[in-house]
């Protein structure tokens, strides 16, 4: 296993649209293991392949209290979103130290393959629904700060670029 580097906003690579995984082979299994290690090491509840500069539709998550329930979504698609929406505080490993409210569908249905290629359907609400929508946005090249006002987004960009210049 290997810990991977996480891209930081406003890295333009975060805007890349991921392609579907054609074949779940050894390279995908290695990617999933490395992404899980990277996510746990960073104390995140989810990680999209886009964030480690791999542009394939792969997501790992763990929203459990004890951090012992890894989930793997390969080629995920949201097939249903509730018309009901809720606003919750979000953060992102690619936007360190920034938290703000984002409105999302309250519950969703998702279909995806697992690491063995098996098709699964997931009904999600609460934090899991938020996390899945956040991760699928990454696969489409979208970061949560894009839901904020241009003013807030500009301030975040400036702050993170300064942190980068000053060396973290
Ligand atoms: O670790 C994370 N926490 C989080 C909290 C609220 C809403 C979304 C998230 S996802 C984030 C990890 C991450 O950046 N995934 O892309
Ligand atoms: Ni994120």
mmCIF file with all atom_site columns, C-alpha atoms and ligand atoms in Angstrom:
data_model
loop_
_atom_site.group_PDB
_atom_site.id
_atom_site.type_symbol
_atom_site.label_atom_id
_atom_site.label_alt_id
_atom_site.label_comp_id
_atom_site.label_asym_id
_atom_site.label_entity_id
_atom_site.label_seq_id
_atom_site.pdbx_PDB_ins_code
_atom_site.Cartn_x
_atom_site.Cartn_y
_atom_site.Cartn_z
_atom_site.occupancy
_atom_site.B_iso_or_equiv
_atom_site.pdbx_formal_charge
_atom_site.auth_seq_id
_atom_site.auth_comp_id
_atom_site.auth_asym_id
_atom_site.auth_atom_id
_atom_site.pdbx_PDB_model_num
ATOM   1   C  CA  . UNK A 1 1   ? 0.000   0.000  0.000   1.00 0.00 ? 1   UNK A CA  1
ATOM   2   C  CA  . UNK A 1 2   ? 1.056   3.559  -0.536  1.00 0.00 ? 2   UNK A CA  1
ATOM   3   C  CA  . UNK A 1 3   ? -0.165  6.916  0.622   1.00 0.00 ? 3   UNK A CA  1
ATOM   4   C  CA  . UNK A 1 4   ? -0.965  9.186  -2.330  1.00 0.00 ? 4   UNK A CA  1
ATOM   5   C  CA  . UNK A 1 5   ? -0.620  12.982 -2.628  1.00 0.00 ? 5   UNK A CA  1
ATOM   6   C  CA  . UNK A 1 6   ? -3.918  14.872 -2.534  1.00 0.00 ? 6   UNK A CA  1
ATOM   7   C  CA  . UNK A 1 7   ? -4.341  17.727 -5.037  1.00 0.00 ? 7   UNK A CA  1
ATOM   8   C  CA  . UNK A 1 8   ? -5.218  21.077 -3.496  1.00 0.00 ? 8   UNK A CA  1
ATOM   9   C  CA  . UNK A 1 9   ? -7.687  23.627 -4.759  1.00 0.00 ? 9   UNK A CA  1
ATOM   10  C  CA  . UNK A 1 10  ? -7.257  25.588 -7.032  1.00 0.00 ? 10  UNK A CA  1
ATOM   11  C  CA  . UNK A 1 11  ? -5.114  22.955 -8.803  1.00 0.00 ? 11  UNK A CA  1
ATOM   12  C  CA  . UNK A 1 12  ? -6.603  22.845 -12.334 1.00 0.00 ? 12  UNK A CA  1
ATOM   13  C  CA  . UNK A 1 13  ? -6.317  19.022 -12.381 1.00 0.00 ? 13  UNK A CA  1
ATOM   14  C  CA  . UNK A 1 14  ? -9.254  18.974 -9.933  1.00 0.00 ? 14  UNK A CA  1
ATOM   15  C  CA  . UNK A 1 15  ? -11.434 20.108 -12.865 1.00 0.00 ? 15  UNK A CA  1
ATOM   16  C  CA  . UNK A 1 16  ? -10.712 16.969 -14.915 1.00 0.00 ? 16  UNK A CA  1
ATOM   17  C  CA  . UNK A 1 17  ? -13.769 14.828 -15.717 1.00 0.00 ? 17  UNK A CA  1
ATOM   18  C  CA  . UNK A 1 18  ? -13.136 11.168 -14.808 1.00 0.00 ? 18  UNK A CA  1
ATOM   19  C  CA  . UNK A 1 19  ? -13.722 8.334  -17.295 1.00 0.00 ? 19  UNK A CA  1
ATOM   20  C  CA  . UNK A 1 20  ? -15.597 5.127  -16.493 1.00 0.00 ? 20  UNK A CA  1
ATOM   21  C  CA  . UNK A 1 21  ? -13.450 2.172  -15.378 1.00 0.00 ? 21  UNK A CA  1
ATOM   22  C  CA  . UNK A 1 22  ? -13.432 -0.311 -18.266 1.00 0.00 ? 22  UNK A CA  1
ATOM   23  C  CA  . UNK A 1 23  ? -11.984 -3.291 -16.432 1.00 0.00 ? 23  UNK A CA  1
ATOM   24  C  CA  . UNK A 1 24  ? -11.642 -3.835 -12.676 1.00 0.00 ? 24  UNK A CA  1
ATOM   25  C  CA  . UNK A 1 25  ? -8.131  -5.294 -12.752 1.00 0.00 ? 25  UNK A CA  1
ATOM   26  C  CA  . UNK A 1 26  ? -5.109  -5.393 -10.448 1.00 0.00 ? 26  UNK A CA  1
ATOM   27  C  CA  . UNK A 1 27  ? -4.310  -1.718 -11.108 1.00 0.00 ? 27  UNK A CA  1
ATOM   28  C  CA  . UNK A 1 28  ? -7.778  -0.726 -9.856  1.00 0.00 ? 28  UNK A CA  1
ATOM   29  C  CA  . UNK A 1 29  ? -7.372  -2.923 -6.754  1.00 0.00 ? 29  UNK A CA  1
ATOM   30  C  CA  . UNK A 1 30  ? -4.062  -1.205 -6.001  1.00 0.00 ? 30  UNK A CA  1
ATOM   31  C  CA  . UNK A 1 31  ? -5.636  2.214  -6.565  1.00 0.00 ? 31  UNK A CA  1
ATOM   32  C  CA  . UNK A 1 32  ? -8.516  1.389  -4.177  1.00 0.00 ? 32  UNK A CA  1
ATOM   33  C  CA  . UNK A 1 33  ? -6.133  0.140  -1.453  1.00 0.00 ? 33  UNK A CA  1
ATOM   34  C  CA  . UNK A 1 34  ? -3.937  3.235  -1.809  1.00 0.00 ? 34  UNK A CA  1
ATOM   35  C  CA  . UNK A 1 35  ? -6.947  5.562  -1.786  1.00 0.00 ? 35  UNK A CA  1
ATOM   36  C  CA  . UNK A 1 36  ? -8.306  3.933  1.390   1.00 0.00 ? 36  UNK A CA  1
ATOM   37  C  CA  . UNK A 1 37  ? -4.924  4.307  3.095   1.00 0.00 ? 37  UNK A CA  1
ATOM   38  C  CA  . UNK A 1 38  ? -4.741  7.955  1.971   1.00 0.00 ? 38  UNK A CA  1
ATOM   39  C  CA  . UNK A 1 39  ? -8.300  8.692  3.150   1.00 0.00 ? 39  UNK A CA  1
ATOM   40  C  CA  . UNK A 1 40  ? -7.803  7.085  6.593   1.00 0.00 ? 40  UNK A CA  1
ATOM   41  C  CA  . UNK A 1 41  ? -4.426  8.770  7.033   1.00 0.00 ? 41  UNK A CA  1
ATOM   42  C  CA  . UNK A 1 42  ? -6.015  12.173 6.294   1.00 0.00 ? 42  UNK A CA  1
ATOM   43  C  CA  . UNK A 1 43  ? -9.025  11.454 8.573   1.00 0.00 ? 43  UNK A CA  1
ATOM   44  C  CA  . UNK A 1 44  ? -11.431 11.967 5.678   1.00 0.00 ? 44  UNK A CA  1
ATOM   45  C  CA  . UNK A 1 45  ? -14.822 10.306 5.239   1.00 0.00 ? 45  UNK A CA  1
ATOM   46  C  CA  . UNK A 1 46  ? -14.415 10.033 1.472   1.00 0.00 ? 46  UNK A CA  1
ATOM   47  C  CA  . UNK A 1 47  ? -11.923 10.375 -1.360  1.00 0.00 ? 47  UNK A CA  1
ATOM   48  C  CA  . UNK A 1 48  ? -12.457 10.540 -5.118  1.00 0.00 ? 48  UNK A CA  1
ATOM   49  C  CA  . UNK A 1 49  ? -9.750  9.335  -7.543  1.00 0.00 ? 49  UNK A CA  1
ATOM   50  C  CA  . UNK A 1 50  ? -9.720  12.856 -9.065  1.00 0.00 ? 50  UNK A CA  1
ATOM   51  C  CA  . UNK A 1 51  ? -8.203  14.141 -5.806  1.00 0.00 ? 51  UNK A CA  1
ATOM   52  C  CA  . UNK A 1 52  ? -5.167  11.868 -6.240  1.00 0.00 ? 52  UNK A CA  1
ATOM   53  C  CA  . UNK A 1 53  ? -4.869  12.870 -9.895  1.00 0.00 ? 53  UNK A CA  1
ATOM   54  C  CA  . UNK A 1 54  ? -6.304  9.621  -11.299 1.00 0.00 ? 54  UNK A CA  1
ATOM   55  C  CA  . UNK A 1 55  ? -9.135  10.415 -13.668 1.00 0.00 ? 55  UNK A CA  1
ATOM   56  C  CA  . UNK A 1 56  ? -11.258 7.281  -13.446 1.00 0.00 ? 56  UNK A CA  1
ATOM   57  C  CA  . UNK A 1 57  ? -14.654 6.869  -11.754 1.00 0.00 ? 57  UNK A CA  1
ATOM   58  C  CA  . UNK A 1 58  ? -13.464 5.442  -8.418  1.00 0.00 ? 58  UNK A CA  1
ATOM   59  C  CA  . UNK A 1 59  ? -14.547 6.612  -4.937  1.00 0.00 ? 59  UNK A CA  1
ATOM   60  C  CA  . UNK A 1 60  ? -13.755 5.306  -1.454  1.00 0.00 ? 60  UNK A CA  1
ATOM   61  C  CA  . UNK A 1 61  ? -15.687 6.285  1.666   1.00 0.00 ? 61  UNK A CA  1
ATOM   62  C  CA  . UNK A 1 62  ? -16.106 5.426  5.323   1.00 0.00 ? 62  UNK A CA  1
ATOM   63  C  CA  . UNK A 1 63  ? -18.735 7.330  7.290   1.00 0.00 ? 63  UNK A CA  1
ATOM   64  C  CA  . UNK A 1 64  ? -18.765 4.872  10.226  1.00 0.00 ? 64  UNK A CA  1
ATOM   65  C  CA  . UNK A 1 65  ? -18.030 5.975  13.792  1.00 0.00 ? 65  UNK A CA  1
ATOM   66  C  CA  . UNK A 1 66  ? -15.239 3.427  14.224  1.00 0.00 ? 66  UNK A CA  1
ATOM   67  C  CA  . UNK A 1 67  ? -13.727 3.963  10.745  1.00 0.00 ? 67  UNK A CA  1
ATOM   68  C  CA  . UNK A 1 68  ? -13.984 0.268  10.009  1.00 0.00 ? 68  UNK A CA  1
ATOM   69  C  CA  . UNK A 1 69  ? -16.641 0.180  7.268   1.00 0.00 ? 69  UNK A CA  1
ATOM   70  C  CA  . UNK A 1 70  ? -14.873 1.005  4.003   1.00 0.00 ? 70  UNK A CA  1
ATOM   71  C  CA  . UNK A 1 71  ? -17.068 1.449  0.937   1.00 0.00 ? 71  UNK A CA  1
ATOM   72  C  CA  . UNK A 1 72  ? -15.846 1.329  -2.651  1.00 0.00 ? 72  UNK A CA  1
ATOM   73  C  CA  . UNK A 1 73  ? -17.859 2.815  -5.510  1.00 0.00 ? 73  UNK A CA  1
ATOM   74  C  CA  . UNK A 1 74  ? -16.692 2.104  -9.046  1.00 0.00 ? 74  UNK A CA  1
ATOM   75  C  CA  . UNK A 1 75  ? -18.582 3.777  -11.914 1.00 0.00 ? 75  UNK A CA  1
ATOM   76  C  CA  . UNK A 1 76  ? -21.176 5.247  -9.538  1.00 0.00 ? 76  UNK A CA  1
ATOM   77  C  CA  . UNK A 1 77  ? -24.339 6.927  -10.855 1.00 0.00 ? 77  UNK A CA  1
ATOM   78  C  CA  . UNK A 1 78  ? -27.048 8.693  -8.908  1.00 0.00 ? 78  UNK A CA  1
ATOM   79  C  CA  . UNK A 1 79  ? -30.337 7.238  -10.175 1.00 0.00 ? 79  UNK A CA  1
ATOM   80  C  CA  . UNK A 1 80  ? -32.651 9.164  -7.859  1.00 0.00 ? 80  UNK A CA  1
ATOM   81  C  CA  . UNK A 1 81  ? -32.434 12.342 -5.791  1.00 0.00 ? 81  UNK A CA  1
ATOM   82  C  CA  . UNK A 1 82  ? -35.120 13.459 -3.346  1.00 0.00 ? 82  UNK A CA  1
ATOM   83  C  CA  . UNK A 1 83  ? -36.701 16.787 -4.220  1.00 0.00 ? 83  UNK A CA  1
ATOM   84  C  CA  . UNK A 1 84  ? -36.190 17.603 -0.557  1.00 0.00 ? 84  UNK A CA  1
ATOM   85  C  CA  . UNK A 1 85  ? -32.854 19.342 0.024   1.00 0.00 ? 85  UNK A CA  1
ATOM   86  C  CA  . UNK A 1 86  ? -30.881 20.130 3.168   1.00 0.00 ? 86  UNK A CA  1
ATOM   87  C  CA  . UNK A 1 87  ? -27.986 22.447 3.859   1.00 0.00 ? 87  UNK A CA  1
ATOM   88  C  CA  . UNK A 1 88  ? -25.009 21.034 5.750   1.00 0.00 ? 88  UNK A CA  1
ATOM   89  C  CA  . UNK A 1 89  ? -21.484 22.073 6.626   1.00 0.00 ? 89  UNK A CA  1
ATOM   90  C  CA  . UNK A 1 90  ? -18.898 20.586 4.242   1.00 0.00 ? 90  UNK A CA  1
ATOM   91  C  CA  . UNK A 1 91  ? -15.154 20.329 4.167   1.00 0.00 ? 91  UNK A CA  1
ATOM   92  C  CA  . UNK A 1 92  ? -12.799 18.803 1.610   1.00 0.00 ? 92  UNK A CA  1
ATOM   93  C  CA  . UNK A 1 93  ? -9.342  17.252 1.812   1.00 0.00 ? 93  UNK A CA  1
ATOM   94  C  CA  . UNK A 1 94  ? -8.499  19.284 -1.313  1.00 0.00 ? 94  UNK A CA  1
ATOM   95  C  CA  . UNK A 1 95  ? -9.572  22.542 0.400   1.00 0.00 ? 95  UNK A CA  1
ATOM   96  C  CA  . UNK A 1 96  ? -7.896  22.185 3.817   1.00 0.00 ? 96  UNK A CA  1
ATOM   97  C  CA  . UNK A 1 97  ? -9.188  24.258 6.710   1.00 0.00 ? 97  UNK A CA  1
ATOM   98  C  CA  . UNK A 1 98  ? -12.263 25.575 4.875   1.00 0.00 ? 98  UNK A CA  1
ATOM   99  C  CA  . UNK A 1 99  ? -15.813 24.642 5.934   1.00 0.00 ? 99  UNK A CA  1
ATOM   100 C  CA  . UNK A 1 100 ? -19.048 26.078 4.606   1.00 0.00 ? 100 UNK A CA  1
ATOM   101 C  CA  . UNK A 1 101 ? -22.700 25.239 4.066   1.00 0.00 ? 101 UNK A CA  1
ATOM   102 C  CA  . UNK A 1 102 ? -23.829 23.458 0.887   1.00 0.00 ? 102 UNK A CA  1
ATOM   103 C  CA  . UNK A 1 103 ? -27.362 22.484 -0.061  1.00 0.00 ? 103 UNK A CA  1
ATOM   104 C  CA  . UNK A 1 104 ? -27.790 18.928 -1.389  1.00 0.00 ? 104 UNK A CA  1
ATOM   105 C  CA  . UNK A 1 105 ? -30.562 16.400 -1.962  1.00 0.00 ? 105 UNK A CA  1
ATOM   106 C  CA  . UNK A 1 106 ? -31.480 14.926 1.426   1.00 0.00 ? 106 UNK A CA  1
ATOM   107 C  CA  . UNK A 1 107 ? -31.658 11.326 0.166   1.00 0.00 ? 107 UNK A CA  1
ATOM   108 C  CA  . UNK A 1 108 ? -30.413 9.600  -2.966  1.00 0.00 ? 108 UNK A CA  1
ATOM   109 C  CA  . UNK A 1 109 ? -30.202 6.217  -4.699  1.00 0.00 ? 109 UNK A CA  1
ATOM   110 C  CA  . UNK A 1 110 ? -26.862 5.256  -6.234  1.00 0.00 ? 110 UNK A CA  1
ATOM   111 C  CA  . UNK A 1 111 ? -25.812 2.313  -8.358  1.00 0.00 ? 111 UNK A CA  1
ATOM   112 C  CA  . UNK A 1 112 ? -22.143 1.336  -8.554  1.00 0.00 ? 112 UNK A CA  1
ATOM   113 C  CA  . UNK A 1 113 ? -19.810 -1.632 -8.759  1.00 0.00 ? 113 UNK A CA  1
ATOM   114 C  CA  . UNK A 1 114 ? -17.772 -2.746 -5.775  1.00 0.00 ? 114 UNK A CA  1
ATOM   115 C  CA  . UNK A 1 115 ? -14.084 -3.738 -5.881  1.00 0.00 ? 115 UNK A CA  1
ATOM   116 C  CA  . UNK A 1 116 ? -15.086 -7.222 -7.128  1.00 0.00 ? 116 UNK A CA  1
ATOM   117 C  CA  . UNK A 1 117 ? -17.131 -5.748 -9.953  1.00 0.00 ? 117 UNK A CA  1
ATOM   118 C  CA  . UNK A 1 118 ? -20.390 -6.703 -8.292  1.00 0.00 ? 118 UNK A CA  1
ATOM   119 C  CA  . UNK A 1 119 ? -23.255 -4.272 -8.949  1.00 0.00 ? 119 UNK A CA  1
ATOM   120 C  CA  . UNK A 1 120 ? -24.745 -2.657 -5.884  1.00 0.00 ? 120 UNK A CA  1
ATOM   121 C  CA  . UNK A 1 121 ? -27.604 -0.246 -5.242  1.00 0.00 ? 121 UNK A CA  1
ATOM   122 C  CA  . UNK A 1 122 ? -27.301 2.055  -2.251  1.00 0.00 ? 122 UNK A CA  1
ATOM   123 C  CA  . UNK A 1 123 ? -30.030 4.132  -0.607  1.00 0.00 ? 123 UNK A CA  1
ATOM   124 C  CA  . UNK A 1 124 ? -28.395 6.939  1.293   1.00 0.00 ? 124 UNK A CA  1
ATOM   125 C  CA  . UNK A 1 125 ? -29.414 9.758  3.565   1.00 0.00 ? 125 UNK A CA  1
ATOM   126 C  CA  . UNK A 1 126 ? -27.691 11.897 6.166   1.00 0.00 ? 126 UNK A CA  1
ATOM   127 C  CA  . UNK A 1 127 ? -23.907 12.147 6.040   1.00 0.00 ? 127 UNK A CA  1
ATOM   128 C  CA  . UNK A 1 128 ? -23.575 9.270  3.532   1.00 0.00 ? 128 UNK A CA  1
ATOM   129 C  CA  . UNK A 1 129 ? -25.860 11.042 1.035   1.00 0.00 ? 129 UNK A CA  1
ATOM   130 C  CA  . UNK A 1 130 ? -23.860 14.259 1.457   1.00 0.00 ? 130 UNK A CA  1
ATOM   131 C  CA  . UNK A 1 131 ? -20.557 12.424 1.038   1.00 0.00 ? 131 UNK A CA  1
ATOM   132 C  CA  . UNK A 1 132 ? -21.647 10.534 -2.104  1.00 0.00 ? 132 UNK A CA  1
ATOM   133 C  CA  . UNK A 1 133 ? -22.859 13.747 -3.774  1.00 0.00 ? 133 UNK A CA  1
ATOM   134 C  CA  . UNK A 1 134 ? -19.614 15.512 -2.786  1.00 0.00 ? 134 UNK A CA  1
ATOM   135 C  CA  . UNK A 1 135 ? -17.491 12.648 -4.219  1.00 0.00 ? 135 UNK A CA  1
ATOM   136 C  CA  . UNK A 1 136 ? -19.477 12.376 -7.455  1.00 0.00 ? 136 UNK A CA  1
ATOM   137 C  CA  . UNK A 1 137 ? -18.990 16.110 -7.962  1.00 0.00 ? 137 UNK A CA  1
ATOM   138 C  CA  . UNK A 1 138 ? -15.194 15.535 -7.759  1.00 0.00 ? 138 UNK A CA  1
ATOM   139 C  CA  . UNK A 1 139 ? -15.483 12.888 -10.516 1.00 0.00 ? 139 UNK A CA  1
ATOM   140 C  CA  . UNK A 1 140 ? -17.187 15.538 -12.651 1.00 0.00 ? 140 UNK A CA  1
ATOM   141 C  CA  . UNK A 1 141 ? -14.409 18.032 -11.941 1.00 0.00 ? 141 UNK A CA  1
ATOM   142 C  CA  . UNK A 1 142 ? -16.365 20.013 -9.370  1.00 0.00 ? 142 UNK A CA  1
ATOM   143 C  CA  . UNK A 1 143 ? -15.208 21.131 -5.905  1.00 0.00 ? 143 UNK A CA  1
ATOM   144 C  CA  . UNK A 1 144 ? -17.725 22.217 -3.213  1.00 0.00 ? 144 UNK A CA  1
ATOM   145 C  CA  . UNK A 1 145 ? -16.417 25.805 -3.137  1.00 0.00 ? 145 UNK A CA  1
ATOM   146 C  CA  . UNK A 1 146 ? -18.037 26.253 -6.560  1.00 0.00 ? 146 UNK A CA  1
ATOM   147 C  CA  . UNK A 1 147 ? -21.409 26.334 -4.753  1.00 0.00 ? 147 UNK A CA  1
ATOM   148 C  CA  . UNK A 1 148 ? -20.281 29.315 -2.667  1.00 0.00 ? 148 UNK A CA  1
ATOM   149 C  CA  . UNK A 1 149 ? -20.490 32.951 -3.730  1.00 0.00 ? 149 UNK A CA  1
ATOM   150 C  CA  . UNK A 1 150 ? -17.743 34.241 -6.055  1.00 0.00 ? 150 UNK A CA  1
ATOM   151 C  CA  . UNK A 1 151 ? -16.608 36.499 -3.204  1.00 0.00 ? 151 UNK A CA  1
ATOM   152 C  CA  . UNK A 1 152 ? -16.124 33.594 -0.776  1.00 0.00 ? 152 UNK A CA  1
ATOM   153 C  CA  . UNK A 1 153 ? -14.546 31.442 -3.468  1.00 0.00 ? 153 UNK A CA  1
ATOM   154 C  CA  . UNK A 1 154 ? -12.084 34.214 -4.335  1.00 0.00 ? 154 UNK A CA  1
ATOM   155 C  CA  . UNK A 1 155 ? -11.076 34.592 -0.699  1.00 0.00 ? 155 UNK A CA  1
ATOM   156 C  CA  . UNK A 1 156 ? -10.561 30.836 -0.368  1.00 0.00 ? 156 UNK A CA  1
ATOM   157 C  CA  . UNK A 1 157 ? -8.465  30.742 -3.530  1.00 0.00 ? 157 UNK A CA  1
ATOM   158 C  CA  . UNK A 1 158 ? -6.264  33.599 -2.304  1.00 0.00 ? 158 UNK A CA  1
ATOM   159 C  CA  . UNK A 1 159 ? -5.850  32.017 1.130   1.00 0.00 ? 159 UNK A CA  1
ATOM   160 C  CA  . UNK A 1 160 ? -4.863  28.593 -0.256  1.00 0.00 ? 160 UNK A CA  1
ATOM   161 C  CA  . UNK A 1 161 ? -2.489  30.067 -2.857  1.00 0.00 ? 161 UNK A CA  1
ATOM   162 C  CA  . UNK A 1 162 ? -0.808  32.083 -0.104  1.00 0.00 ? 162 UNK A CA  1
ATOM   163 C  CA  . UNK A 1 163 ? -0.507  28.955 2.068   1.00 0.00 ? 163 UNK A CA  1
ATOM   164 C  CA  . UNK A 1 164 ? 1.061   27.171 -0.908  1.00 0.00 ? 164 UNK A CA  1
ATOM   165 C  CA  . UNK A 1 165 ? 3.560   30.033 -1.444  1.00 0.00 ? 165 UNK A CA  1
ATOM   166 C  CA  . UNK A 1 166 ? 4.444   30.110 2.266   1.00 0.00 ? 166 UNK A CA  1
ATOM   167 C  CA  . UNK A 1 167 ? 4.951   26.345 2.190   1.00 0.00 ? 167 UNK A CA  1
ATOM   168 C  CA  . UNK A 1 168 ? 1.787   24.855 3.737   1.00 0.00 ? 168 UNK A CA  1
HETATM 169 O  O1  . LIG B 2 .   ? -13.607 14.229 4.942   1.00 0.00 ? 1   LIG B O1  1
HETATM 170 C  C1  . LIG B 2 .   ? -14.530 14.843 4.392   1.00 0.00 ? 1   LIG B C1  1
HETATM 171 N  N1  . LIG B 2 .   ? -15.554 15.308 5.157   1.00 0.00 ? 1   LIG B N1  1
HETATM 172 C  C2  . LIG B 2 .   ? -16.716 15.829 4.626   1.00 0.00 ? 1   LIG B C2  1
HETATM 173 C  C3  . LIG B 2 .   ? -17.564 16.506 5.504   1.00 0.00 ? 1   LIG B C3  1
HETATM 174 C  C4  . LIG B 2 .   ? -18.751 17.040 5.036   1.00 0.00 ? 1   LIG B C4  1
HETATM 175 C  C5  . LIG B 2 .   ? -19.101 16.900 3.715   1.00 0.00 ? 1   LIG B C5  1
HETATM 176 C  C6  . LIG B 2 .   ? -18.264 16.239 2.841   1.00 0.00 ? 1   LIG B C6  1
HETATM 177 C  C7  . LIG B 2 .   ? -17.068 15.693 3.289   1.00 0.00 ? 1   LIG B C7  1
HETATM 178 S  S1  . LIG B 2 .   ? -16.049 14.820 2.196   1.00 0.00 ? 1   LIG B S1  1
HETATM 179 C  C8  . LIG B 2 .   ? -14.494 15.091 2.942   1.00 0.00 ? 1   LIG B C8  1
HETATM 180 C  C9  . LIG B 2 .   ? -13.415 14.274 2.234   1.00 0.00 ? 1   LIG B C9  1
HETATM 181 C  C10 . LIG B 2 .   ? -13.272 14.770 0.818   1.00 0.00 ? 1   LIG B C10 1
HETATM 182 O  O2  . LIG B 2 .   ? -12.766 15.807 0.518   1.00 0.00 ? 1   LIG B O2  1
HETATM 183 N  N2  . LIG B 2 .   ? -13.793 14.005 -0.110  1.00 0.00 ? 1   LIG B N2  1
HETATM 184 O  O3  . LIG B 2 .   ? -13.758 14.389 -1.395  1.00 0.00 ? 1   LIG B O3  1
HETATM 185 NI NI1 . LIG B 2 .   ? -13.639 16.572 -1.356  1.00 0.00 ? 2   LIG B NI1 1
#
